[in-house]
Amino acid sequence: MTDPAAIQPSELDQLPDRDPEETGEWLASLDAVTQAAGPHRAAYLMRRTLERAEGAGLALPKLLETDYVNSIPTAAEPAPEGDEALERRITAWNRWNAAAMVTRGSKHGVGGHIATFASAAWLYETGFNHFFRGKEGDGSGDQLYIQGHASPGIYARAFLDGRLTETHLDNFRQEAGGQGLPSYPHPRRLPWLWEFPTVSMGLGPLSAIYQARFNRYLTSRGIKDVSQSHVWAFLGDGEMDEPEATAAIGLAAREGLDNLTFVINCNLQRLDGPVRANFKIVQELEAQFRGAGWNVVKSLWGSAWDELLRLDTTGALVRRLREVPDAQVQTYQTRDAAYIRQDFFGKDPALVELAKLLSDDKILECFHVSRGGHEPRKVYAAYRAALAHKGGPTVILAQTVKGFTLGSGFASKNANHQMKKLTVDEFKSMRDLLELPISDSQFVDGVVPYGHPGADSPEVRYLQERRAALGGPAPARRTHAVAPLPAPADKAFTSFDKGSGTQSIATTMAFVRLVKDLVRDKQTGRRWVPIVPDEARTFGMESLFPSLGIYSPKGQTYEPVDRDQLMYYREAEDGQILNEGITEAGSMADFIAASSAYATHGEPMIPFYIFYSMFGWQRTADQMWQLGDQLGRGFLVGATAGRTTLTGEGLQHADGHSPVIAATNPAALSYDPAFAYEIAAIVKEGLRRMYGEAAPGEDQDVFYYLTVYNEPMPQPAKPAGVDEGIVKGLYRFNTAESAGLTLPANASRIQLIGSGTAIHWTLQAQRLLAEEWGVGADVWSATSWTELRRDALEADAALLRGEDRVPYVRRALAGADGPVLAVSDYMRQVPDQIAQWVEQDWTSLGADGFGLSDTRDAARRHFGVDARSIVVAALAQLARRGEVPASAVKEARERYGL
């Protein structure tokens, strides 16, 4: 009997025990079973009891781990549909061509990955033959997140079904000629095939969760019924180390996303060696996902293990399977039967006796070949279980061997991720193993041939019939044109043209006010998707809560604390706002799903994601690259932007570099508007370009990044004829004369260019230069340094082609008198992007270095970008040209305390 004194205190001690005598009897029974039949029998009975309790609906904590065996017993496996013999031949051809493609490419030094698809082939083939719905049926089909390193296998299948040719395969990783294939899933490079980029690793699982969630959002809002779409994410066990890979699994369970399945290929290896050398990655992942509320299906062992498990009458085999670390399992894959008898079975007398009943061939079959992920029947059963489960997402943990069927030189070798080719002899061995009709004579000059059974072969007919029954080829991306959205009425965009008079308005508020008007548009308003990571009130968006609602699959099950207020917190099943909580990564994943809905679902959506500018590009730039790769469209809004406008926040919030990072993304059109009317013009143009009638040769697959500021300032009226300049990136806002300033005859002249909030200091400097130094300054607004640079680079490229083209920035500044001084609330590198194309003398001021906590004025003086610092810099420029005396610079420094 267990000593009661040895039982540790627990939370149960705080609960009332209505019948201590009955409780004692249950505990005594457990002690008796433990003594009489052993702890393993007692544990078995307890688990059976917990299973029964769960089935009866009793609210009990779940076990986080189960034994290291299959979740679905062999006897409970459903009989697979279709012709397994034909499917095996199809899979064999795909295995062969995937390996051949990479090996042939290695002759050109491009390489590729062979071992991943070799391990995961049946995970994909079973899905393609029986589960993955295509886009030619009803709805949108399924969404497939393919593991990047498995791409050769997907190309091999597309070759078999006639969508790719040998020329395509021979140009794997050789895209320059236009007939090549990208190394990994890249929609921008192969837009008719790939939907989702899945490398960088970790972003695929995160995006898959939010894609499944966005599917529910579309259905709930009545945009499109995509309730039949299922999201499948194929992942590697090593990939799950990435923080993003499991960052949102709680959300998937919380929102009951039973339209989502993770398939984790547990080949126990990552890029350099075992995933959990001294531990067990399957058990770890099971605990993580069960703890988060997922349904977990383990498919670990093939049918050859059935006999061993039947012989295990003591539980010794199951115990041994749980204790052997992953690296040792990998070692068994490469050792002979004698080693396995000694090391695996020799640790327990019961296992020694069990092993005596097994032949060497049986042991090798179990430890070298028989894995759940390599048997179509096991995979089919797991997929059926996933689709049958309701109320939450499912993760399938499928155990495989990395490099399976590629021969002893590949299988389970630590280096197999870096191994790019097989020898001719290894291919011949593989051919024999797969029973493919490829003769030795087809290996010409040592080059491995591609294999194809013929366009009218039983294999190809079967493959195409199965895909037709499931709704067409997969993976596939819709590339047909979506009807342009009608442009919203001009009233929303012209409301800022007259300015704000004496009222001060931050450009953040101006943007929110613009969107508030646009979402009321009868034709396109419902397509806006506002996304914010728990900072809506910071950005003045709380007025949207009651009118648009915050999306929640449960609606609002409580009475909000501010229900009696006009702008109360309203959640709704058909809510339009995605308020994600404190997760920029999750918000970006939302944005990516919404931004590509025009392709995924044939429904153009207009997402705008507003965030602290510092926590956008700095924190999630990898996802923004993913967004560009996925051909997403929408508006990213970096609010509380700039290094000096967010006072008191110090280093962590001081954004002086987001436009620099944004400039590195070819799909990002980056703007730093100064005034409300500029924001309106940019958004209007963005809607036309991304969602309206595209101009000839215009790339619609772009997204906009706007920086907006939380500093309230009077908004001026819109000057005439500036729309082109706003869109292209530069226009003259005023001259000293149009600003009403009095200048002496023959006054020196300078051109001041400001962007964003910096234009206000520039305007102050314009007045000081005129009133205190007799210098005339024209003020220019640079709405986009990056677009000016890109236009100039295109002009340079055109010149090399023999075309006569002048950069817009040079044309805009042509004839402007005096030197140019550019001012930004970002590091000087931002305005300096265009310096080489400006014919006038150039200098710049910016907020380089770390931020600091202080008032705005003190921060600007610290960085030397305030109005008086601009005046001194302007006088210094003019003094170098001999247009003002050098003493004026010294006098100005002393007068302004610099």
GROMACS .gro file of C-alpha atoms in nm, residues 426-837:
model
  412
  426GLU     CA    1   2.241   0.382  -5.660
  427PHE     CA    2   1.978   0.475  -5.918
  428LYS     CA    3   1.981   0.122  -6.055
  429SER     CA    4   1.931  -0.018  -5.706
  430MET     CA    5   1.648   0.227  -5.653
  431ARG     CA    6   1.495   0.124  -5.985
  432ASP     CA    7   1.499  -0.239  -5.881
  433LEU     CA    8   1.350  -0.162  -5.540
  434LEU     CA    9   1.069   0.042  -5.697
  435GLU     CA   10   1.025  -0.211  -5.979
  436LEU     CA   11   1.036   0.053  -6.253
  437PRO     CA   12   1.072  -0.047  -6.620
  438ILE     CA   13   1.390   0.153  -6.687
  439SER     CA   14   1.667  -0.032  -6.869
  440ASP     CA   15   2.041   0.006  -6.822
  441SER     CA   16   2.065   0.131  -7.181
  442GLN     CA   17   1.864   0.440  -7.090
  443PHE     CA   18   2.155   0.565  -6.876
  444VAL     CA   19   2.341   0.747  -7.156
  445ASP     CA   20   2.687   0.885  -7.069
  446GLY     CA   21   2.612   0.838  -6.703
  447VAL     CA   22   2.303   1.063  -6.713
  448VAL     CA   23   2.004   0.929  -6.526
  449PRO     CA   24   1.688   0.930  -6.742
  450TYR     CA   25   1.352   1.067  -6.644
  451GLY     CA   26   1.077   0.809  -6.631
  452HIS     CA   27   0.722   0.835  -6.764
  453PRO     CA   28   0.477   0.550  -6.825
  454GLY     CA   29   0.311   0.739  -7.113
  455ALA     CA   30   0.032   0.995  -7.138
  456ASP     CA   31  -0.226   0.720  -7.196
  457SER     CA   32  -0.088   0.476  -6.941
  458PRO     CA   33  -0.305   0.335  -6.662
  459GLU     CA   34  -0.103   0.532  -6.408
  460VAL     CA   35  -0.157   0.869  -6.575
  461ARG     CA   36  -0.523   0.802  -6.652
  462TYR     CA   37  -0.579   0.700  -6.290
  463LEU     CA   38  -0.395   1.006  -6.157
  464GLN     CA   39  -0.596   1.242  -6.375
  465GLU     CA   40  -0.925   1.069  -6.298
  466ARG     CA   41  -0.862   1.098  -5.926
  467ARG     CA   42  -0.778   1.466  -5.958
  468ALA     CA   43  -1.085   1.530  -6.174
  469ALA     CA   44  -1.302   1.364  -5.909
  470LEU     CA   45  -1.145   1.587  -5.643
  471GLY     CA   46  -1.190   1.911  -5.837
  472GLY     CA   47  -0.890   1.944  -6.064
  473PRO     CA   48  -0.512   1.958  -6.035
  474ALA     CA   49  -0.335   2.043  -5.712
  475PRO     CA   50  -0.147   2.234  -5.604
  476ALA     CA   51  -0.273   2.510  -5.829
  477ARG     CA   52  -0.319   2.883  -5.802
  478ARG     CA   53  -0.597   3.071  -5.977
  479THR     CA   54  -0.450   3.312  -6.226
  480HIS     CA   55  -0.766   3.424  -6.408
  481ALA     CA   56  -0.842   3.792  -6.379
  482VAL     CA   57  -1.077   3.903  -6.105
  483ALA     CA   58  -1.316   4.179  -6.210
  484PRO     CA   59  -1.179   4.518  -6.101
  485LEU     CA   60  -1.346   4.671  -5.800
  486PRO     CA   61  -1.535   4.993  -5.868
  487ALA     CA   62  -1.359   5.302  -5.741
  488PRO     CA   63  -1.514   5.455  -5.428
  489ALA     CA   64  -1.678   5.792  -5.466
  490ASP     CA   65  -1.438   6.087  -5.476
  491LYS     CA   66  -1.609   6.246  -5.176
  492ALA     CA   67  -1.406   6.034  -4.933
  493PHE     CA   68  -1.077   6.140  -5.092
  494THR     CA   69  -1.154   6.509  -5.138
  495SER     CA   70  -1.270   6.568  -4.781
  496PHE     CA   71  -0.915   6.670  -4.685
  497ASP     CA   72  -0.855   6.904  -4.980
  498LYS     CA   73  -0.958   7.218  -4.792
  499GLY     CA   74  -0.735   7.143  -4.495
  500SER     CA   75  -0.829   7.149  -4.129
  501GLY     CA   76  -0.807   7.521  -4.066
  502THR     CA   77  -0.696   7.586  -3.710
  503GLN     CA   78  -0.777   7.230  -3.598
  504SER     CA   79  -0.475   7.008  -3.540
  505ILE     CA   80  -0.506   6.653  -3.676
  506ALA     CA   81  -0.246   6.376  -3.665
  507THR     CA   82  -0.201   6.194  -3.993
  508THR     CA   83  -0.279   5.870  -3.807
  509MET     CA   84  -0.623   6.012  -3.734
  510ALA     CA   85  -0.656   6.133  -4.093
  511PHE     CA   86  -0.594   5.782  -4.224
  512VAL     CA   87  -0.844   5.627  -3.984
  513ARG     CA   88  -1.102   5.890  -4.079
  514LEU     CA   89  -1.044   5.813  -4.447
  515VAL     CA   90  -1.091   5.440  -4.393
  516LYS     CA   91  -1.402   5.505  -4.186
  517ASP     CA   92  -1.550   5.680  -4.489
  518LEU     CA   93  -1.433   5.411  -4.732
  519VAL     CA   94  -1.586   5.122  -4.539
  520ARG     CA   95  -1.924   5.294  -4.580
  521ASP     CA   96  -1.898   5.264  -4.958
  522LYS     CA   97  -2.195   5.054  -5.072
  523GLN     CA   98  -2.000   4.859  -5.334
  524THR     CA   99  -1.658   4.801  -5.182
  525GLY     CA  100  -1.693   4.892  -4.814
  526ARG     CA  101  -1.753   4.536  -4.697
  527ARG     CA  102  -1.428   4.423  -4.859
  528TRP     CA  103  -1.210   4.627  -4.625
  529VAL     CA  104  -1.038   4.416  -4.358
  530PRO     CA  105  -0.912   4.633  -4.071
  531ILE     CA  106  -0.633   4.453  -3.880
  532VAL     CA  107  -0.477   4.579  -3.560
  533PRO     CA  108  -0.266   4.410  -3.288
  534ASP     CA  109  -0.440   4.531  -2.972
  535GLU     CA  110  -0.363   4.901  -3.028
  536ALA     CA  111  -0.686   5.020  -3.189
  537ARG     CA  112  -0.745   5.282  -2.920
  538THR     CA  113  -0.389   5.410  -2.959
  539PHE     CA  114  -0.462   5.475  -3.325
  540GLY     CA  115  -0.808   5.622  -3.268
  541MET     CA  116  -0.992   5.323  -3.416
  542GLU     CA  117  -1.232   5.261  -3.128
  543SER     CA  118  -1.501   5.447  -3.321
  544LEU     CA  119  -1.505   5.151  -3.564
  545PHE     CA  120  -1.586   4.897  -3.289
  546PRO     CA  121  -1.963   4.948  -3.265
  547SER     CA  122  -2.018   5.008  -3.637
  548LEU     CA  123  -1.800   4.732  -3.785
  549GLY     CA  124  -1.769   4.492  -3.494
  550ILE     CA  125  -1.467   4.283  -3.395
  551TYR     CA  126  -1.468   3.937  -3.549
  552SER     CA  127  -1.519   3.650  -3.305
  553PRO     CA  128  -1.648   3.303  -3.393
  554LYS     CA  129  -1.839   3.305  -3.063
  555GLY     CA  130  -1.986   3.649  -3.106
  556GLN     CA  131  -2.018   3.831  -2.774
  557THR     CA  132  -2.105   3.603  -2.484
  558TYR     CA  133  -2.070   3.872  -2.218
  559GLU     CA  134  -2.190   4.225  -2.150
  560PRO     CA  135  -1.901   4.463  -2.224
  561VAL     CA  136  -1.802   4.693  -1.941
  562ASP     CA  137  -1.848   4.998  -2.166
  563ARG     CA  138  -2.185   4.892  -2.314
  564ASP     CA  139  -2.346   5.219  -2.209
  565GLN     CA  140  -2.092   5.424  -2.405
  566LEU     CA  141  -2.120   5.533  -2.765
  567MET     CA  142  -1.798   5.361  -2.874
  568TYR     CA  143  -1.836   5.035  -2.685
  569TYR     CA  144  -1.637   4.718  -2.740
  570ARG     CA  145  -1.853   4.505  -2.970
  571GLU     CA  146  -1.758   4.154  -3.082
  572ALA     CA  147  -1.967   3.974  -3.343
  573GLU     CA  148  -1.963   3.656  -3.551
  574ASP     CA  149  -1.978   3.873  -3.863
  575GLY     CA  150  -1.744   4.139  -3.725
  576GLN     CA  151  -1.522   4.312  -3.980
  577ILE     CA  152  -1.225   4.410  -3.763
  578LEU     CA  153  -0.952   4.159  -3.684
  579ASN     CA  154  -0.821   4.272  -3.346
  580GLU     CA  155  -0.551   4.012  -3.291
  581GLY     CA  156  -0.412   4.088  -2.951
  582ILE     CA  157  -0.044   4.141  -2.892
  583THR     CA  158   0.091   3.953  -3.192
  584GLU     CA  159   0.240   4.138  -3.486
  585ALA     CA  160   0.326   3.802  -3.642
  586GLY     CA  161  -0.036   3.688  -3.618
  587SER     CA  162  -0.160   4.018  -3.756
  588MET     CA  163   0.077   3.989  -4.050
  589ALA     CA  164  -0.045   3.634  -4.113
  590ASP     CA  165  -0.400   3.774  -4.117
  591PHE     CA  166  -0.291   4.038  -4.365
  592ILE     CA  167  -0.125   3.783  -4.593
  593ALA     CA  168  -0.439   3.566  -4.601
  594ALA     CA  169  -0.662   3.865  -4.675
  595SER     CA  170  -0.425   4.022  -4.926
  596SER     CA  171  -0.419   3.713  -5.148
  597ALA     CA  172  -0.789   3.623  -5.117
  598TYR     CA  173  -0.836   3.748  -5.474
  599ALA     CA  174  -0.639   3.439  -5.585
  600THR     CA  175  -0.711   3.190  -5.307
  601HIS     CA  176  -1.086   3.244  -5.314
  602GLY     CA  177  -1.148   3.469  -5.613
  603GLU     CA  178  -1.264   3.741  -5.374
  604PRO     CA  179  -1.057   4.062  -5.365
  605MET     CA  180  -1.030   4.192  -5.010
  606ILE     CA  181  -0.870   4.520  -4.905
  607PRO     CA  182  -0.675   4.466  -4.585
  608PHE     CA  183  -0.516   4.747  -4.395
  609TYR     CA  184  -0.295   4.656  -4.105
  610ILE     CA  185  -0.207   4.941  -3.872
  611PHE     CA  186   0.073   4.897  -3.620
  612TYR     CA  187   0.348   5.076  -3.431
  613SER     CA  188   0.587   5.143  -3.718
  614MET     CA  189   0.881   5.020  -3.511
  615PHE     CA  190   0.720   4.679  -3.469
  616GLY     CA  191   0.637   4.624  -3.832
  617TRP     CA  192   0.937   4.597  -4.059
  618GLN     CA  193   1.182   4.552  -3.775
  619ARG     CA  194   0.989   4.264  -3.623
  620THR     CA  195   0.807   4.097  -3.912
  621ALA     CA  196   1.000   4.188  -4.228
  622ASP     CA  197   1.037   3.818  -4.308
  623GLN     CA  198   0.659   3.792  -4.334
  624MET     CA  199   0.649   4.105  -4.547
  625TRP     CA  200   0.886   3.934  -4.787
  626GLN     CA  201   0.651   3.636  -4.776
  627LEU     CA  202   0.367   3.875  -4.855
  628GLY     CA  203   0.551   3.997  -5.165
  629ASP     CA  204   0.626   3.641  -5.272
  630GLN     CA  205   0.259   3.549  -5.229
  631LEU     CA  206   0.157   3.840  -5.454
  632GLY     CA  207  -0.046   4.000  -5.177
  633ARG     CA  208  -0.218   4.338  -5.206
  634GLY     CA  209  -0.323   4.586  -4.941
  635PHE     CA  210  -0.211   4.869  -4.714
  636LEU     CA  211   0.042   4.837  -4.434
  637VAL     CA  212   0.028   5.142  -4.210
  638GLY     CA  213   0.318   5.220  -3.979
  639ALA     CA  214   0.159   5.445  -3.718
  640THR     CA  215   0.330   5.655  -3.451
  641ALA     CA  216   0.611   5.667  -3.704
  642GLY     CA  217   0.941   5.852  -3.696
  643ARG     CA  218   1.222   5.868  -3.444
  644THR     CA  219   1.113   6.184  -3.261
  645THR     CA  220   0.732   6.190  -3.271
  646LEU     CA  221   0.663   5.924  -3.008
  647THR     CA  222   0.784   6.108  -2.701
  648GLY     CA  223   0.885   5.932  -2.383
  649GLU     CA  224   0.911   5.585  -2.536
  650GLY     CA  225   1.288   5.579  -2.578
  651LEU     CA  226   1.483   5.327  -2.779
  652GLN     CA  227   1.225   5.054  -2.811
  653HIS     CA  228   0.964   5.262  -2.996
  654ALA     CA  229   1.180   5.510  -3.187
  655ASP     CA  230   1.149   5.418  -3.554
  656GLY     CA  231   1.421   5.575  -3.760
  657HIS     CA  232   1.467   5.299  -4.013
  658SER     CA  233   1.144   5.129  -4.128
  659PRO     CA  234   1.159   5.300  -4.471
  660VAL     CA  235   1.512   5.163  -4.514
  661ILE     CA  236   1.394   4.807  -4.454
  662ALA     CA  237   1.081   4.862  -4.664
  663ALA     CA  238   1.299   4.977  -4.954
  664THR     CA  239   1.456   4.630  -4.965
  665ASN     CA  240   1.123   4.469  -5.059
  666PRO     CA  241   1.060   4.498  -5.435
  667ALA     CA  242   0.683   4.458  -5.391
  668ALA     CA  243   0.651   4.734  -5.128
  669LEU     CA  244   0.557   5.084  -5.239
  670SER     CA  245   0.676   5.290  -4.946
  671TYR     CA  246   0.533   5.637  -4.875
  672ASP     CA  247   0.600   5.892  -4.601
  673PRO     CA  248   0.313   6.140  -4.641
  674ALA     CA  249   0.319   6.470  -4.458
  675PHE     CA  250  -0.041   6.587  -4.498
  676ALA     CA  251  -0.389   6.439  -4.488
  677TYR     CA  252  -0.460   6.516  -4.853
  678GLU     CA  253  -0.144   6.325  -4.950
  679ILE     CA  254  -0.271   6.019  -4.766
  680ALA     CA  255  -0.599   6.042  -4.954
  681ALA     CA  256  -0.423   6.069  -5.291
  682ILE     CA  257  -0.193   5.774  -5.215
  683VAL     CA  258  -0.477   5.548  -5.095
  684LYS     CA  259  -0.686   5.642  -5.398
  685GLU     CA  260  -0.400   5.553  -5.631
  686GLY     CA  261  -0.332   5.233  -5.436
  687LEU     CA  262  -0.691   5.120  -5.474
  688ARG     CA  263  -0.678   5.190  -5.847
  689ARG     CA  264  -0.349   5.014  -5.899
  690MET     CA  265  -0.411   4.705  -5.685
  691TYR     CA  266  -0.787   4.661  -5.731
  692GLY     CA  267  -0.894   4.869  -6.031
  693GLU     CA  268  -0.816   4.876  -6.401
  694ALA     CA  269  -0.445   4.812  -6.439
  695ALA     CA  270  -0.248   5.024  -6.682
  696PRO     CA  271  -0.057   4.835  -6.956
  697GLY     CA  272   0.251   4.671  -6.806
  698GLU     CA  273   0.157   4.780  -6.455
  699ASP     CA  274   0.233   4.536  -6.175
  700GLN     CA  275  -0.081   4.498  -5.963
  701ASP     CA  276   0.085   4.251  -5.728
  702VAL     CA  277   0.224   4.516  -5.495
  703PHE     CA  278   0.137   4.644  -5.152
  704TYR     CA  279   0.162   4.989  -4.998
  705TYR     CA  280   0.345   5.094  -4.684
  706LEU     CA  281   0.240   5.430  -4.540
  707THR     CA  282   0.399   5.595  -4.239
  708VAL     CA  283   0.160   5.808  -4.034
  709TYR     CA  284   0.222   6.017  -3.726
  710ASN     CA  285   0.059   6.073  -3.389
  711GLU     CA  286   0.161   6.441  -3.368
  712PRO     CA  287  -0.145   6.665  -3.414
  713MET     CA  288  -0.071   6.941  -3.667
  714PRO     CA  289  -0.288   7.183  -3.869
  715GLN     CA  290  -0.353   7.021  -4.206
  716PRO     CA  291  -0.304   7.262  -4.499
  717ALA     CA  292  -0.524   7.286  -4.806
  718LYS     CA  293  -0.420   7.088  -5.109
  719PRO     CA  294  -0.229   7.293  -5.369
  720ALA     CA  295  -0.343   7.267  -5.728
  721GLY     CA  296  -0.187   7.017  -5.966
  722VAL     CA  297   0.009   6.807  -5.715
  723ASP     CA  298  -0.151   6.463  -5.762
  724GLU     CA  299   0.115   6.334  -5.999
  725GLY     CA  300   0.393   6.451  -5.769
  726ILE     CA  301   0.228   6.292  -5.465
  727VAL     CA  302   0.212   5.954  -5.639
  728LYS     CA  303   0.557   5.977  -5.797
  729GLY     CA  304   0.716   6.093  -5.472
  730LEU     CA  305   0.798   6.466  -5.491
  731TYR     CA  306   0.630   6.801  -5.553
  732ARG     CA  307   0.687   7.166  -5.458
  733PHE     CA  308   0.455   7.252  -5.171
  734ASN     CA  309   0.526   7.625  -5.175
  735THR     CA  310   0.782   7.895  -5.241
  736ALA     CA  311   0.891   8.165  -5.002
  737GLU     CA  312   0.680   8.409  -5.201
  738SER     CA  313   0.365   8.192  -5.204
  739ALA     CA  314   0.410   8.148  -4.828
  740GLY     CA  315   0.377   8.528  -4.796
  741LEU     CA  316   0.737   8.588  -4.689
  742THR     CA  317   0.918   8.914  -4.768
  743LEU     CA  318   1.267   8.883  -4.917
  744PRO     CA  319   1.536   9.134  -5.003
  745ALA     CA  320   1.632   9.185  -5.366
  746ASN     CA  321   1.872   8.919  -5.497
  747ALA     CA  322   1.814   8.700  -5.191
  748SER     CA  323   2.004   8.375  -5.177
  749ARG     CA  324   1.794   8.069  -5.252
  750ILE     CA  325   1.777   7.713  -5.119
  751GLN     CA  326   1.548   7.416  -5.178
  752LEU     CA  327   1.424   7.243  -4.864
  753ILE     CA  328   1.281   6.891  -4.905
  754GLY     CA  329   1.094   6.736  -4.615
  755SER     CA  330   0.898   6.416  -4.574
  756GLY     CA  331   0.638   6.309  -4.323
  757THR     CA  332   0.633   6.506  -4.004
  758ALA     CA  333   0.967   6.667  -4.089
  759ILE     CA  334   0.800   6.899  -4.336
  760HIS     CA  335   0.657   7.099  -4.045
  761TRP     CA  336   1.004   7.177  -3.910
  762THR     CA  337   1.108   7.257  -4.265
  763LEU     CA  338   0.825   7.509  -4.297
  764GLN     CA  339   0.930   7.668  -3.968
  765ALA     CA  340   1.287   7.687  -4.100
  766GLN     CA  341   1.159   7.849  -4.423
  767ARG     CA  342   1.009   8.132  -4.219
  768LEU     CA  343   1.319   8.176  -4.000
  769LEU     CA  344   1.547   8.186  -4.304
  770ALA     CA  345   1.338   8.461  -4.461
  771GLU     CA  346   1.265   8.669  -4.153
  772GLU     CA  347   1.601   8.647  -3.973
  773TRP     CA  348   1.854   8.585  -4.254
  774GLY     CA  349   1.698   8.716  -4.572
  775VAL     CA  350   1.721   8.380  -4.744
  776GLY     CA  351   1.447   8.249  -4.972
  777ALA     CA  352   1.357   7.881  -4.939
  778ASP     CA  353   1.119   7.671  -5.143
  779VAL     CA  354   0.966   7.376  -4.957
  780TRP     CA  355   0.913   7.041  -5.128
  781SER     CA  356   0.722   6.741  -4.997
  782ALA     CA  357   0.891   6.408  -5.062
  783THR     CA  358   0.610   6.158  -5.025
  784SER     CA  359   0.830   5.865  -5.130
  785TRP     CA  360   1.208   5.866  -5.139
  786THR     CA  361   1.196   5.500  -5.237
  787GLU     CA  362   0.971   5.546  -5.540
  788LEU     CA  363   1.191   5.836  -5.656
  789ARG     CA  364   1.493   5.608  -5.635
  790ARG     CA  365   1.324   5.321  -5.816
  791ASP     CA  366   1.217   5.554  -6.097
  792ALA     CA  367   1.574   5.682  -6.125
  793LEU     CA  368   1.715   5.330  -6.132
  794GLU     CA  369   1.472   5.241  -6.410
  795ALA     CA  370   1.582   5.551  -6.601
  796ASP     CA  371   1.946   5.445  -6.566
  797ALA     CA  372   1.861   5.098  -6.694
  798ALA     CA  373   1.675   5.253  -6.987
  799LEU     CA  374   1.982   5.459  -7.079
  800LEU     CA  375   2.187   5.140  -7.095
  801ARG     CA  376   1.929   5.007  -7.341
  802GLY     CA  377   1.971   5.317  -7.554
  803GLU     CA  378   1.651   5.491  -7.442
  804ASP     CA  379   1.656   5.861  -7.356
  805ARG     CA  380   1.484   5.890  -7.019
  806VAL     CA  381   1.531   6.144  -6.740
  807PRO     CA  382   1.454   6.046  -6.378
  808TYR     CA  383   1.143   6.212  -6.238
  809VAL     CA  384   1.333   6.364  -5.945
  810ARG     CA  385   1.568   6.541  -6.186
  811ARG     CA  386   1.278   6.670  -6.396
  812ALA     CA  387   1.090   6.786  -6.089
  813LEU     CA  388   1.388   6.983  -5.954
  814ALA     CA  389   1.499   7.114  -6.293
  815GLY     CA  390   1.559   7.487  -6.272
  816ALA     CA  391   1.521   7.501  -5.895
  817ASP     CA  392   1.765   7.765  -5.772
  818GLY     CA  393   2.027   7.700  -5.509
  819PRO     CA  394   2.139   7.389  -5.324
  820VAL     CA  395   1.912   7.116  -5.183
  821LEU     CA  396   1.877   7.033  -4.814
  822ALA     CA  397   1.669   6.721  -4.737
  823VAL     CA  398   1.522   6.661  -4.391
  824SER     CA  399   1.371   6.344  -4.250
  825ASP     CA  400   1.263   6.202  -3.914
  826TYR     CA  401   1.447   5.889  -4.023
  827MET     CA  402   1.815   5.816  -4.061
  828ARG     CA  403   1.987   6.016  -4.336
  829GLN     CA  404   2.013   5.704  -4.546
  830VAL     CA  405   1.643   5.746  -4.630
  831PRO     CA  406   1.664   6.081  -4.817
  832ASP     CA  407   2.017   6.003  -4.939
  833GLN     CA  408   1.864   5.733  -5.160
  834ILE     CA  409   1.811   5.992  -5.433
  835ALA     CA  410   2.121   6.208  -5.386
  836GLN     CA  411   2.308   6.086  -5.695
  837TRP     CA  412   2.026   6.194  -5.928
   0.00000   0.00000   0.00000
